[in-house]
Tab-separated table of C-alpha atoms in Angstrom:
chain	number	residue	atom	x	y	z
X	1	MET	CA	0.219	0.114	-0.177
X	2	SER	CA	2.013	3.126	-1.469
X	3	SER	CA	-0.507	5.555	-0.111
X	4	PHE	CA	-3.429	4.890	2.042
X	5	VAL	CA	-5.902	6.162	4.836
X	6	THR	CA	-5.857	4.590	8.114
X	7	ILE	CA	-9.123	3.994	10.031
X	8	ILE	CA	-8.935	2.804	13.519
X	9	GLY	CA	-11.810	0.696	14.695
X	10	ALA	CA	-14.409	-1.408	12.668
X	11	GLY	CA	-17.465	-0.570	14.483
X	12	LEU	CA	-20.288	1.041	12.308
X	13	ALA	CA	-18.637	4.564	11.758
X	14	GLY	CA	-15.352	2.635	11.099
X	15	SER	CA	-16.701	-0.171	8.610
X	16	GLU	CA	-18.959	2.356	6.635
X	17	ALA	CA	-16.046	4.988	6.236
X	18	ALA	CA	-13.464	1.965	4.952
X	19	LEU	CA	-16.380	0.751	2.219
X	20	GLN	CA	-16.957	4.015	1.234
X	21	LEU	CA	-13.485	5.385	0.821
X	22	ALA	CA	-12.294	1.869	-1.078
X	23	ASP	CA	-15.153	2.290	-3.199
X	24	ARG	CA	-14.020	5.431	-4.289
X	25	GLY	CA	-10.304	4.006	-5.171
X	26	ILE	CA	-8.730	4.740	-2.134
X	27	ALA	CA	-6.484	2.168	-0.121
X	28	VAL	CA	-7.428	1.894	3.804
X	29	ARG	CA	-5.870	0.144	6.334
X	30	LEU	CA	-8.264	-0.626	9.003
X	31	VAL	CA	-7.037	-1.394	12.164
X	32	GLU	CA	-9.551	-3.227	14.968
X	33	MET	CA	-8.165	-4.379	18.405
X	34	ARG	CA	-10.570	-7.568	18.827
X	35	PRO	CA	-9.828	-10.361	19.481
X	36	VAL	CA	-6.586	-9.039	20.131
X	37	ARG	CA	-7.985	-6.741	22.955
X	38	PRO	CA	-11.416	-7.599	23.764
X	39	THR	CA	-14.230	-5.566	25.070
X	40	PRO	CA	-16.484	-5.728	28.203
X	41	VAL	CA	-19.860	-5.929	25.866
X	42	HIS	CA	-18.531	-7.348	22.723
X	43	LYS	CA	-19.384	-10.935	22.082
X	44	THR	CA	-17.760	-11.621	18.729
X	45	ASP	CA	-14.660	-10.852	16.484
X	46	GLY	CA	-17.085	-9.804	13.756
X	47	LEU	CA	-16.795	-6.096	12.634
X	48	ALA	CA	-19.866	-3.538	12.941
X	49	GLU	CA	-21.498	-5.868	16.036
X	50	LEU	CA	-24.290	-4.263	17.734
X	51	VAL	CA	-24.027	-4.521	21.610
X	52	CYS	CA	-26.665	-3.143	22.795
X	53	SER	CA	-30.309	-3.090	20.904
X	54	ASN	CA	-30.821	-4.620	17.417
X	55	SER	CA	-33.006	-1.801	16.481
X	56	LEU	CA	-32.340	0.930	14.415
X	57	LYS	CA	-35.257	2.856	14.757
X	58	SER	CA	-38.135	4.166	12.908
X	59	THR	CA	-38.740	4.173	9.229
X	60	LYS	CA	-41.492	6.409	9.367
X	61	PRO	CA	-40.710	9.112	6.561
X	62	ASP	CA	-42.100	11.641	8.680
X	63	SER	CA	-39.925	11.116	11.829
X	64	ALA	CA	-36.010	12.302	12.302
X	65	ALA	CA	-34.891	8.891	12.548
X	66	GLY	CA	-36.954	8.051	9.114
X	67	MET	CA	-35.507	11.160	7.445
X	68	LEU	CA	-31.876	9.725	8.311
X	69	LYS	CA	-32.835	6.280	6.888
X	70	HIS	CA	-33.559	8.354	3.862
X	71	GLU	CA	-30.312	9.985	3.537
X	72	LEU	CA	-28.301	6.883	4.173
X	73	GLU	CA	-30.210	5.129	1.225
X	74	ALA	CA	-30.014	8.062	-0.999
X	75	LEU	CA	-25.752	8.063	-0.117
X	76	GLY	CA	-25.679	4.726	-0.948
X	77	SER	CA	-24.614	3.524	2.398
X	78	ARG	CA	-23.277	0.226	2.206
X	79	LEU	CA	-24.143	-0.717	5.708
X	80	TYR	CA	-27.829	0.533	5.827
X	81	ALA	CA	-28.156	-1.633	2.861
X	82	ALA	CA	-26.813	-4.443	4.814
X	83	ALA	CA	-29.290	-3.706	7.756
X	84	VAL	CA	-32.064	-3.809	5.019
X	85	ARG	CA	-31.238	-7.225	4.124
X	86	CYS	CA	-30.452	-8.206	7.361
X	87	ALA	CA	-34.093	-7.099	8.930
X	88	VAL	CA	-36.506	-8.774	11.089
X	89	PRO	CA	-39.876	-7.945	11.735
X	90	ALA	CA	-40.059	-4.684	14.218
X	91	GLY	CA	-43.603	-2.753	13.496
X	92	GLY	CA	-42.418	0.607	12.371
X	93	ALA	CA	-38.703	0.179	13.067
X	94	LEU	CA	-36.109	-1.489	11.101
X	95	ALA	CA	-34.606	-4.114	13.239
X	96	VAL	CA	-31.841	-6.493	12.211
X	97	ASP	CA	-30.688	-9.972	12.942
X	98	ARG	CA	-27.528	-8.439	14.410
X	99	VAL	CA	-25.337	-11.864	13.812
X	100	ALA	CA	-26.350	-11.652	9.993
X	101	PHE	CA	-25.675	-8.186	9.739
X	102	SER	CA	-21.983	-8.236	11.368
X	103	ASP	CA	-21.126	-11.321	8.926
X	104	GLU	CA	-22.002	-9.279	5.997
X	105	VAL	CA	-20.179	-6.386	6.841
X	106	THR	CA	-17.207	-8.641	7.732
X	107	ARG	CA	-17.365	-10.198	4.385
X	108	ALA	CA	-18.012	-6.832	2.840
X	109	VAL	CA	-14.617	-5.625	4.176
X	110	GLU	CA	-12.709	-8.649	3.917
X	111	GLY	CA	-13.321	-9.012	0.574
X	112	HIS	CA	-12.661	-5.438	-0.796
X	113	PRO	CA	-9.484	-5.352	-2.579
X	114	LEU	CA	-8.534	-2.121	-1.215
X	115	ILE	CA	-9.003	-2.564	2.367
X	116	THR	CA	-6.282	-4.064	4.242
X	117	LEU	CA	-7.827	-5.349	8.016
X	118	GLU	CA	-5.294	-5.276	10.802
X	119	ARG	CA	-6.152	-7.229	14.088
X	120	ARG	CA	-4.459	-5.138	17.141
X	121	GLU	CA	-4.756	-2.276	19.310
X	122	ALA	CA	-3.741	0.738	18.232
X	123	VAL	CA	-1.886	2.927	20.836
X	124	SER	CA	-0.239	5.794	19.423
X	125	LEU	CA	-1.850	8.369	16.985
X	126	ALA	CA	1.448	9.566	15.941
X	127	VAL	CA	2.333	5.773	14.644
X	128	GLU	CA	-0.894	5.725	12.919
X	129	MET	CA	-0.325	9.000	11.044
X	130	ARG	CA	2.993	8.004	9.537
X	131	ASP	CA	2.858	7.624	6.049
X	132	ALA	CA	-0.758	7.747	6.240
X	133	GLN	CA	-2.427	10.479	3.868
X	134	ALA	CA	-5.411	10.925	6.765
X	135	VAL	CA	-6.398	9.037	10.070
X	136	VAL	CA	-9.987	8.391	11.016
X	137	LEU	CA	-10.667	7.878	14.617
X	138	ALA	CA	-14.210	5.628	14.896
X	139	THR	CA	-12.942	3.977	18.149
X	140	GLY	CA	-16.390	4.193	19.247
X	141	PRO	CA	-17.577	4.619	22.849
X	142	LEU	CA	-15.292	2.150	24.440
X	143	THR	CA	-12.112	3.327	22.983
X	144	SER	CA	-9.132	1.744	24.791
X	145	ASP	CA	-7.493	3.463	27.741
X	146	ALA	CA	-4.318	3.249	25.925
X	147	LEU	CA	-5.677	5.518	22.964
X	148	ALA	CA	-8.009	7.632	24.791
X	149	SER	CA	-4.786	8.820	26.962
X	150	ASP	CA	-2.401	9.488	23.534
X	151	LEU	CA	-5.335	11.407	21.981
X	152	SER	CA	-5.614	13.470	25.178
X	153	ARG	CA	-2.153	14.682	24.593
X	154	PHE	CA	-3.457	16.034	21.522
X	155	VAL	CA	-6.681	17.639	22.299
X	156	GLY	CA	-5.909	18.731	26.064
X	157	GLY	CA	-7.203	15.894	27.990
X	158	ASP	CA	-10.898	17.349	27.706
X	159	TYR	CA	-13.098	14.136	27.612
X	160	LEU	CA	-15.996	13.595	28.862
X	161	ALA	CA	-17.272	10.072	29.872
X	162	PHE	CA	-20.817	8.810	30.452
X	163	TYR	CA	-22.249	5.158	31.419
X	164	ASP	CA	-24.493	3.285	28.818
X	165	ALA	CA	-26.726	0.564	29.518
X	166	ALA	CA	-27.685	-2.753	27.259
X	167	ALA	CA	-30.647	-4.501	27.688
X	168	PRO	CA	-31.099	-8.406	28.618
X	169	ILE	CA	-32.178	-11.159	25.883
X	170	VAL	CA	-34.808	-14.143	26.458
X	171	MET	CA	-34.910	-17.038	24.598
X	172	ALA	CA	-38.278	-17.258	22.982
X	173	ASP	CA	-39.264	-21.105	24.088
X	174	SER	CA	-38.919	-20.259	27.429
X	175	LEU	CA	-41.589	-17.386	27.438
X	176	ASP	CA	-45.327	-18.152	28.715
X	177	MET	CA	-47.065	-17.556	25.317
X	178	THR	CA	-50.414	-17.787	27.346
X	179	LYS	CA	-49.760	-14.790	28.943
X	180	LEU	CA	-48.376	-12.667	26.314
X	181	PHE	CA	-49.614	-11.136	23.413
X	182	ARG	CA	-48.442	-10.099	20.175
X	183	GLN	CA	-49.380	-6.432	18.758
X	184	SER	CA	-47.739	-3.392	17.920
X	185	ARG	CA	-48.829	0.156	19.226
X	186	TYR	CA	-52.049	1.233	16.916
X	187	GLU	CA	-50.934	-1.130	14.522
X	188	ASP	CA	-52.623	-4.617	15.306
X	189	SER	CA	-55.169	-6.234	13.525
X	190	GLN	CA	-56.729	-9.582	13.546
X	191	ASP	CA	-55.585	-10.402	10.398
X	192	GLN	CA	-52.087	-9.147	10.699
X	193	PRO	CA	-50.665	-9.322	14.089
X	194	GLY	CA	-48.270	-6.742	15.446
X	195	ASP	CA	-44.577	-7.630	15.433
X	196	TYR	CA	-43.806	-7.060	19.052
X	197	LEU	CA	-44.666	-9.668	22.041
X	198	ASN	CA	-46.254	-7.800	25.340
X	199	ALA	CA	-46.459	-8.651	28.665
X	200	PRO	CA	-49.115	-7.098	30.601
X	201	PHE	CA	-49.157	-6.184	34.318
X	202	THR	CA	-52.045	-5.824	36.641
X	203	ARG	CA	-51.753	-2.826	39.090
X	204	GLU	CA	-51.076	-5.469	41.598
X	205	GLU	CA	-48.128	-7.209	39.552
X	206	TYR	CA	-46.715	-3.792	38.723
X	207	ASP	CA	-46.116	-2.244	42.311
X	208	SER	CA	-44.870	-5.876	43.289
X	209	PHE	CA	-42.290	-5.690	40.408
X	210	ILE	CA	-41.229	-2.224	40.907
X	211	ASP	CA	-40.795	-2.611	44.661
X	212	GLU	CA	-38.492	-5.479	44.002
X	213	LEU	CA	-36.973	-3.683	40.931
X	214	VAL	CA	-35.880	-0.638	43.116
X	215	GLY	CA	-34.358	-2.429	45.927
X	216	ALA	CA	-32.349	-5.209	43.817
X	217	GLU	CA	-28.620	-5.271	44.177
X	218	ARG	CA	-26.693	-3.123	41.419
X	219	VAL	CA	-23.548	-4.053	39.812
X	220	ILE	CA	-21.975	-0.113	39.890
X	221	MET	CA	-23.182	1.175	43.411
X	222	ARG	CA	-22.801	4.812	42.597
X	223	ASP	CA	-25.024	8.104	42.505
X	224	PHE	CA	-26.087	8.027	38.811
X	225	GLU	CA	-27.777	11.465	38.495
X	226	THR	CA	-24.673	13.110	37.445
X	227	LYS	CA	-23.961	14.453	33.587
X	228	GLU	CA	-21.927	11.060	33.104
X	229	LEU	CA	-25.037	9.064	32.683
X	230	PHE	CA	-26.523	9.164	28.997
X	231	GLN	CA	-30.535	10.015	29.708
X	232	ALA	CA	-31.691	8.079	26.950
X	233	CYS	CA	-30.077	4.818	28.027
X	234	GLN	CA	-31.167	5.166	31.856
X	235	PRO	CA	-31.182	1.850	33.390
X	236	ILE	CA	-34.684	0.996	34.120
X	237	GLU	CA	-34.037	0.753	37.982
X	238	GLU	CA	-32.724	4.393	37.816
X	239	ILE	CA	-35.910	5.177	35.948
X	240	ALA	CA	-38.040	3.496	38.739
X	241	ARG	CA	-36.223	5.464	41.488
X	242	LYS	CA	-37.347	8.860	40.031
X	243	GLY	CA	-40.846	7.611	40.723
X	244	HIS	CA	-43.234	4.607	40.988
X	245	ASP	CA	-45.037	5.230	38.021
X	246	ALA	CA	-42.116	6.828	36.137
X	247	PRO	CA	-41.740	3.418	34.064
X	248	ARG	CA	-45.370	3.373	33.434
X	249	PHE	CA	-45.118	6.502	31.695
X	250	GLY	CA	-42.126	5.335	29.489
X	251	THR	CA	-40.720	1.793	29.233
X	252	LEU	CA	-43.739	0.038	30.222
X	253	LYS	CA	-46.336	2.307	29.010
X	254	PRO	CA	-49.401	0.514	27.850
X	255	VAL	CA	-50.757	3.184	25.396
X	256	GLY	CA	-52.099	2.004	21.985
X	257	LEU	CA	-52.157	-1.715	23.841
X	258	THR	CA	-55.187	-3.704	24.192
X	259	ASP	CA	-54.772	-7.305	26.293
X	260	PRO	CA	-57.118	-9.893	24.207
X	261	ARG	CA	-57.564	-11.726	27.458
X	262	THR	CA	-59.485	-8.462	29.098
X	263	GLY	CA	-60.420	-6.449	25.943
X	264	ARG	CA	-59.117	-3.407	28.368
X	265	ARG	CA	-55.695	-1.371	28.000
X	266	PRO	CA	-53.070	-3.165	30.751
X	267	TRP	CA	-52.246	-1.303	33.857
X	268	ALA	CA	-48.313	-1.463	32.321
X	269	ALA	CA	-46.768	-3.611	29.648
X	270	LEU	CA	-43.286	-4.476	28.638
X	271	GLN	CA	-42.710	-4.962	25.162
X	272	LEU	CA	-40.463	-7.649	23.760
X	273	ARG	CA	-38.715	-7.222	20.325
X	274	ALA	CA	-37.035	-10.081	18.278
X	275	GLU	CA	-33.525	-10.663	18.284
X	276	ASP	CA	-33.454	-12.873	15.051
X	277	ALA	CA	-35.107	-13.630	11.702
X	278	GLU	CA	-36.486	-16.621	13.359
X	279	GLY	CA	-37.554	-15.320	16.151
X	280	GLN	CA	-35.725	-17.499	18.530
X	281	SER	CA	-34.750	-14.744	21.102
X	282	TYR	CA	-36.186	-11.471	21.968
X	283	ASN	CA	-34.903	-8.262	23.473
X	284	LEU	CA	-36.446	-6.412	26.713
X	285	VAL	CA	-37.207	-3.290	25.009
X	286	GLY	CA	-36.003	-0.113	27.037
X	287	PHE	CA	-34.637	-2.552	30.054
X	288	GLN	CA	-31.378	-1.313	30.209
X	289	THR	CA	-29.833	-2.132	33.331
X	290	ASN	CA	-27.015	-2.002	36.279
X	291	LEU	CA	-28.617	-5.239	38.375
X	292	THR	CA	-26.406	-8.100	38.732
X	293	PHE	CA	-27.184	-11.260	36.711
X	294	PRO	CA	-28.782	-13.185	39.741
X	295	GLU	CA	-31.101	-9.894	40.280
X	296	GLN	CA	-31.775	-9.514	36.798
X	297	ARG	CA	-32.976	-13.450	36.787
X	298	ARG	CA	-35.369	-12.863	39.678
X	299	VAL	CA	-36.341	-9.696	39.500
X	300	PHE	CA	-37.092	-9.619	35.685
X	301	ARG	CA	-38.900	-13.311	35.956
X	302	MET	CA	-41.715	-11.157	37.940
X	303	ILE	CA	-42.612	-10.079	34.530
X	304	PRO	CA	-46.026	-11.895	33.345
X	305	GLY	CA	-44.670	-14.404	30.699
X	306	LEU	CA	-41.399	-14.536	32.040
X	307	GLU	CA	-41.634	-16.781	35.435
X	308	GLU	CA	-39.389	-19.441	33.580
X	309	ALA	CA	-37.418	-17.071	31.168
X	310	GLU	CA	-33.965	-18.128	29.873
X	311	PHE	CA	-31.527	-15.362	29.560
X	312	ALA	CA	-29.520	-15.824	26.430
X	313	ARG	CA	-27.828	-12.087	27.599
X	314	TYR	CA	-28.116	-10.529	30.653
X	315	GLY	CA	-28.080	-6.615	30.828
X	316	VAL	CA	-24.710	-4.753	31.265
X	317	MET	CA	-23.206	-1.443	31.779
X	318	HIS	CA	-20.010	0.189	30.608
X	319	ARG	CA	-18.648	3.073	30.237
X	320	ASN	CA	-18.805	5.073	27.089
X	321	THR	CA	-16.530	7.806	26.030
X	322	PHE	CA	-16.537	10.560	23.899
X	323	ILE	CA	-14.862	14.203	22.922
X	324	ASP	CA	-15.767	17.280	23.418
X	325	ALA	CA	-16.843	17.926	19.956
X	326	PRO	CA	-18.269	21.751	19.738
X	327	ARG	CA	-14.470	22.895	20.598
X	328	LEU	CA	-12.476	19.740	19.001
X	329	LEU	CA	-14.250	19.218	15.553
X	330	ASP	CA	-15.231	21.173	12.517
X	331	ALA	CA	-18.310	20.528	10.233
X	332	SER	CA	-16.218	17.797	8.134
X	333	LEU	CA	-15.433	16.218	11.735
X	334	GLN	CA	-11.927	17.023	11.617
X	335	LEU	CA	-9.750	17.313	14.465
X	336	LYS	CA	-8.705	21.019	15.114
X	337	ALA	CA	-6.014	20.346	17.093
X	338	GLY	CA	-2.361	21.799	16.360
X	339	SER	CA	-0.231	20.869	13.555
X	340	LEU	CA	-0.243	17.211	13.042
X	341	PRO	CA	1.502	15.019	10.330
X	342	ALA	CA	-1.786	14.054	8.870
X	343	PRO	CA	-5.242	15.293	9.054
X	344	VAL	CA	-7.209	13.258	11.808
X	345	TYR	CA	-11.189	12.466	11.654
X	346	VAL	CA	-13.320	11.553	13.904
X	347	ALA	CA	-16.383	9.203	13.127
X	348	GLY	CA	-19.275	7.621	15.173
X	349	GLN	CA	-19.762	7.830	18.820
X	350	LEU	CA	-16.485	9.029	19.913
X	351	ALA	CA	-17.497	12.288	18.591
X	352	GLY	CA	-20.718	12.177	20.593
X	353	THR	CA	-23.199	11.018	17.588
X	354	GLU	CA	-25.067	8.891	19.542
X	355	GLY	CA	-27.004	6.177	17.392
X	356	TYR	CA	-26.580	3.280	15.206
X	357	CYS	CA	-27.786	4.505	11.940
X	358	GLU	CA	-26.054	8.029	13.310
X	359	ALA	CA	-22.834	6.198	13.483
X	360	ILE	CA	-23.152	4.823	10.034
X	361	ARG	CA	-23.984	8.216	8.508
X	362	SER	CA	-21.021	9.917	10.128
X	363	GLY	CA	-18.571	7.399	8.999
X	364	LEU	CA	-20.137	8.194	5.319
X	365	HIS	CA	-19.698	11.858	6.047
X	366	VAL	CA	-15.820	11.584	6.900
X	367	ALA	CA	-15.302	9.375	4.017
X	368	VAL	CA	-16.754	12.344	1.759
X	369	SER	CA	-14.778	14.903	3.675
X	370	VAL	CA	-11.391	12.568	3.348
X	371	ALA	CA	-11.947	11.690	-0.561
X	372	ALA	CA	-12.283	15.700	-1.224
X	373	LYS	CA	-9.044	16.147	0.991
X	374	LEU	CA	-7.236	13.828	-1.069
X	375	GLN	CA	-8.738	15.292	-4.154
X	376	GLY	CA	-8.191	18.687	-3.329
X	377	VAL	CA	-11.452	19.981	-3.988
X	378	GLU	CA	-13.926	21.455	-1.634
X	379	ALA	CA	-16.782	19.300	-0.238
X	380	PRO	CA	-20.288	20.626	-0.192
X	381	LEU	CA	-21.408	21.897	3.069
X	382	LEU	CA	-24.360	19.627	4.231
X	383	PRO	CA	-27.573	21.462	4.931
X	384	ARG	CA	-28.542	21.801	8.595
X	385	GLU	CA	-32.130	21.224	7.009
X	386	THR	CA	-30.994	17.482	6.638
X	387	ALA	CA	-31.036	15.261	9.770
X	388	PHE	CA	-27.444	14.502	10.096
X	389	GLY	CA	-27.092	18.150	8.858
X	390	ALA	CA	-28.819	19.193	12.258
X	391	LEU	CA	-26.820	16.690	14.381
X	392	LEU	CA	-23.686	17.789	12.478
X	393	ALA	CA	-24.402	21.258	13.323
X	394	TYR	CA	-25.273	20.772	17.381
X	395	ALA	CA	-22.256	18.758	17.674
X	396	THR	CA	-19.689	21.215	16.027
X	397	SER	CA	-21.300	24.514	16.876
X	398	PRO	CA	-18.742	26.104	19.398
X	399	ALA	CA	-22.284	27.925	20.551
X	400	THR	CA	-23.266	24.315	21.937
X	401	VAL	CA	-23.541	24.629	25.685
X	402	GLY	CA	-23.263	21.637	27.908
X	403	TYR	CA	-22.325	19.155	25.046
X	404	GLN	CA	-23.649	15.804	25.689
X	405	PRO	CA	-24.429	12.697	22.979
X	406	SER	CA	-27.680	13.356	21.054
X	407	HIS	CA	-29.553	10.832	18.447
X	408	VAL	CA	-31.247	12.798	15.513
X	409	ASN	CA	-34.366	14.589	16.677
X	410	PHE	CA	-36.658	17.509	15.677
X	411	GLY	CA	-35.149	19.804	18.632
X	412	ILE	CA	-31.970	20.183	17.124
X	413	MET	CA	-33.382	21.448	13.507
X	414	ALA	CA	-33.396	24.593	12.265
X	415	PRO	CA	-36.984	25.989	12.963
X	416	LEU	CA	-39.509	26.172	9.729
X	417	GLU	CA	-39.845	29.485	8.321
X	418	GLN	CA	-43.859	29.468	9.243
X	419	LYS	CA	-45.100	27.751	12.363
X	420	VAL	CA	-47.207	24.636	12.256
X	421	ARG	CA	-49.048	23.995	15.485
X	422	ASN	CA	-50.218	20.335	14.412
X	423	LYS	CA	-47.299	18.293	15.192
X	424	ARG	CA	-47.933	15.655	12.569
X	425	ASP	CA	-47.982	18.208	10.402
X	426	ARG	CA	-44.890	19.774	11.449
X	427	TYR	CA	-42.854	16.726	10.932
X	428	ALA	CA	-44.215	16.036	7.840
X	429	ALA	CA	-42.946	19.842	7.019
X	430	TYR	CA	-39.301	19.107	8.247
X	431	ALA	CA	-39.348	15.647	6.091
X	432	ARG	CA	-40.457	17.874	3.104
X	433	ARG	CA	-37.785	20.577	3.670
X	434	GLY	CA	-35.052	17.646	4.400
X	435	ALA	CA	-35.603	15.817	1.500
X	436	ALA	CA	-35.355	18.870	-0.745
X	437	ALA	CA	-31.992	20.129	1.035
X	438	LEU	CA	-30.866	16.697	0.322
X	439	GLU	CA	-31.373	16.335	-3.226
X	440	SER	CA	-29.474	19.548	-3.215
X	441	TYR	CA	-26.900	18.247	-1.341
X	442	LEU	CA	-26.750	15.135	-3.594
X	443	SER	CA	-26.219	17.228	-6.719
X	444	ALA	CA	-23.386	19.518	-5.248
X	445	LEU	CA	-21.718	15.979	-4.381
X	446	ALA	CA	-21.769	15.101	-8.030
X	447	ARG	CA	-20.257	18.139	-9.353
X	448	ALA	CA	-17.507	17.922	-6.794
X	449	GLY	CA	-17.035	14.443	-8.114
X	450	LEU	CA	-17.702	13.219	-4.544
X	451	ALA	CA	-20.632	11.011	-5.493
X	452	LEU	CA	-20.822	7.289	-6.303
X	453	GLU	CA	-22.069	6.137	-9.374
X	454	ASP	CA	-24.045	2.606	-9.461
X	455	GLY	CA	-20.842	1.147	-10.450
X	456	GLY	CA	-19.056	2.031	-7.166
X	457	LYS	CA	-16.838	4.687	-8.964
X	458	PRO	CA	-16.942	8.361	-8.090
X	459	HIS	CA	-18.788	10.550	-10.762
X	460	ASP	CA	-16.340	12.427	-12.952
X	461	HIS	CA	-16.022	16.120	-12.099
X	462	ALA	CA	-19.090	18.309	-13.914
């Protein structure tokens, strides 16, 4: 490899960036520390392994998550296409068979003639920048201590850390289907049952469950009411500590559900989502937890229908690390730190862009930025009206105060020129405006010679 780009980390962002650059004719050295150095949460050596939920969120076009998926499809995301091929039923969401998805991404990377995959731990940015035309840091929230420490020398040690939690997975054949019912919120019919299993609680069952949940033994005994805990991934027991009924208005909300045994809405309900295409295992939706394994087994078996549940995976708690992106990154996601031997970019959750599709999209964005840098052309500015453009503006604007990781959401998008009172109409207006902005961006990419044709080669300059 005479000239190449080094990408550190072969998760969602790193794998997408590697494939996008290689498809543009740029040689890539992709460095992945597993299995040489394992992490507390990864179970395999596969690339792009999903370690928390297997859901990539809503596909509804008038949702922020749906807008982001439209962008990924329009831009030719390799990992989004793989996710669609590996999809499992999940109502209005895109969920994947995580093993099949990781296998497909791994095969694509290992089979690409312009990608060299190196299984080793990267511990020095200076070493990785040597002879590389550019470096992409995509090491994710579980960046090793050695690399994090080395990176801090370049960025002044301005790191923030928070704790994230993953939900348990149970085996389907261990569930009591006489107590569970299949239904998606507001979307069920007798002819087409929903994609989710639901465990309905009576008021008495709910009260007993919450009492035991709050008093259960935790792995990490600490005050989680700090900025270190990402609010969107609060453990279920921490939510319950905020108020006895807090889970019933969040994770365990029963709205849109009708228990066929009673013909009424249950007092509370847990939803379970298929983990694989065959429906052999189910994820406890929203049940991220920090309970010890024995306590998970004891307390979660109090859920109706889960009395004999066999756990394929217990919930785990782990540290996430991200940089102070508004101070350290520009709109291309390039590190603004001093003079470096090679340009360094940051993609994925290390930059604080929280979420699977967000990580994939950031890898694609960085690939375009790197390709523009190497070709000596200016990459077009991503409009803030697009879903990722809004997240990019939030994550890289020096005006962002108290930076915390974020998913794409309408709350960070530029306001509409005319106010729309109806929420559904307002979201649809955001989607229409975003689609128009995306079309303009795609045209600008093509004119700059940065877009890919169907054959996988960049467009010629216009």
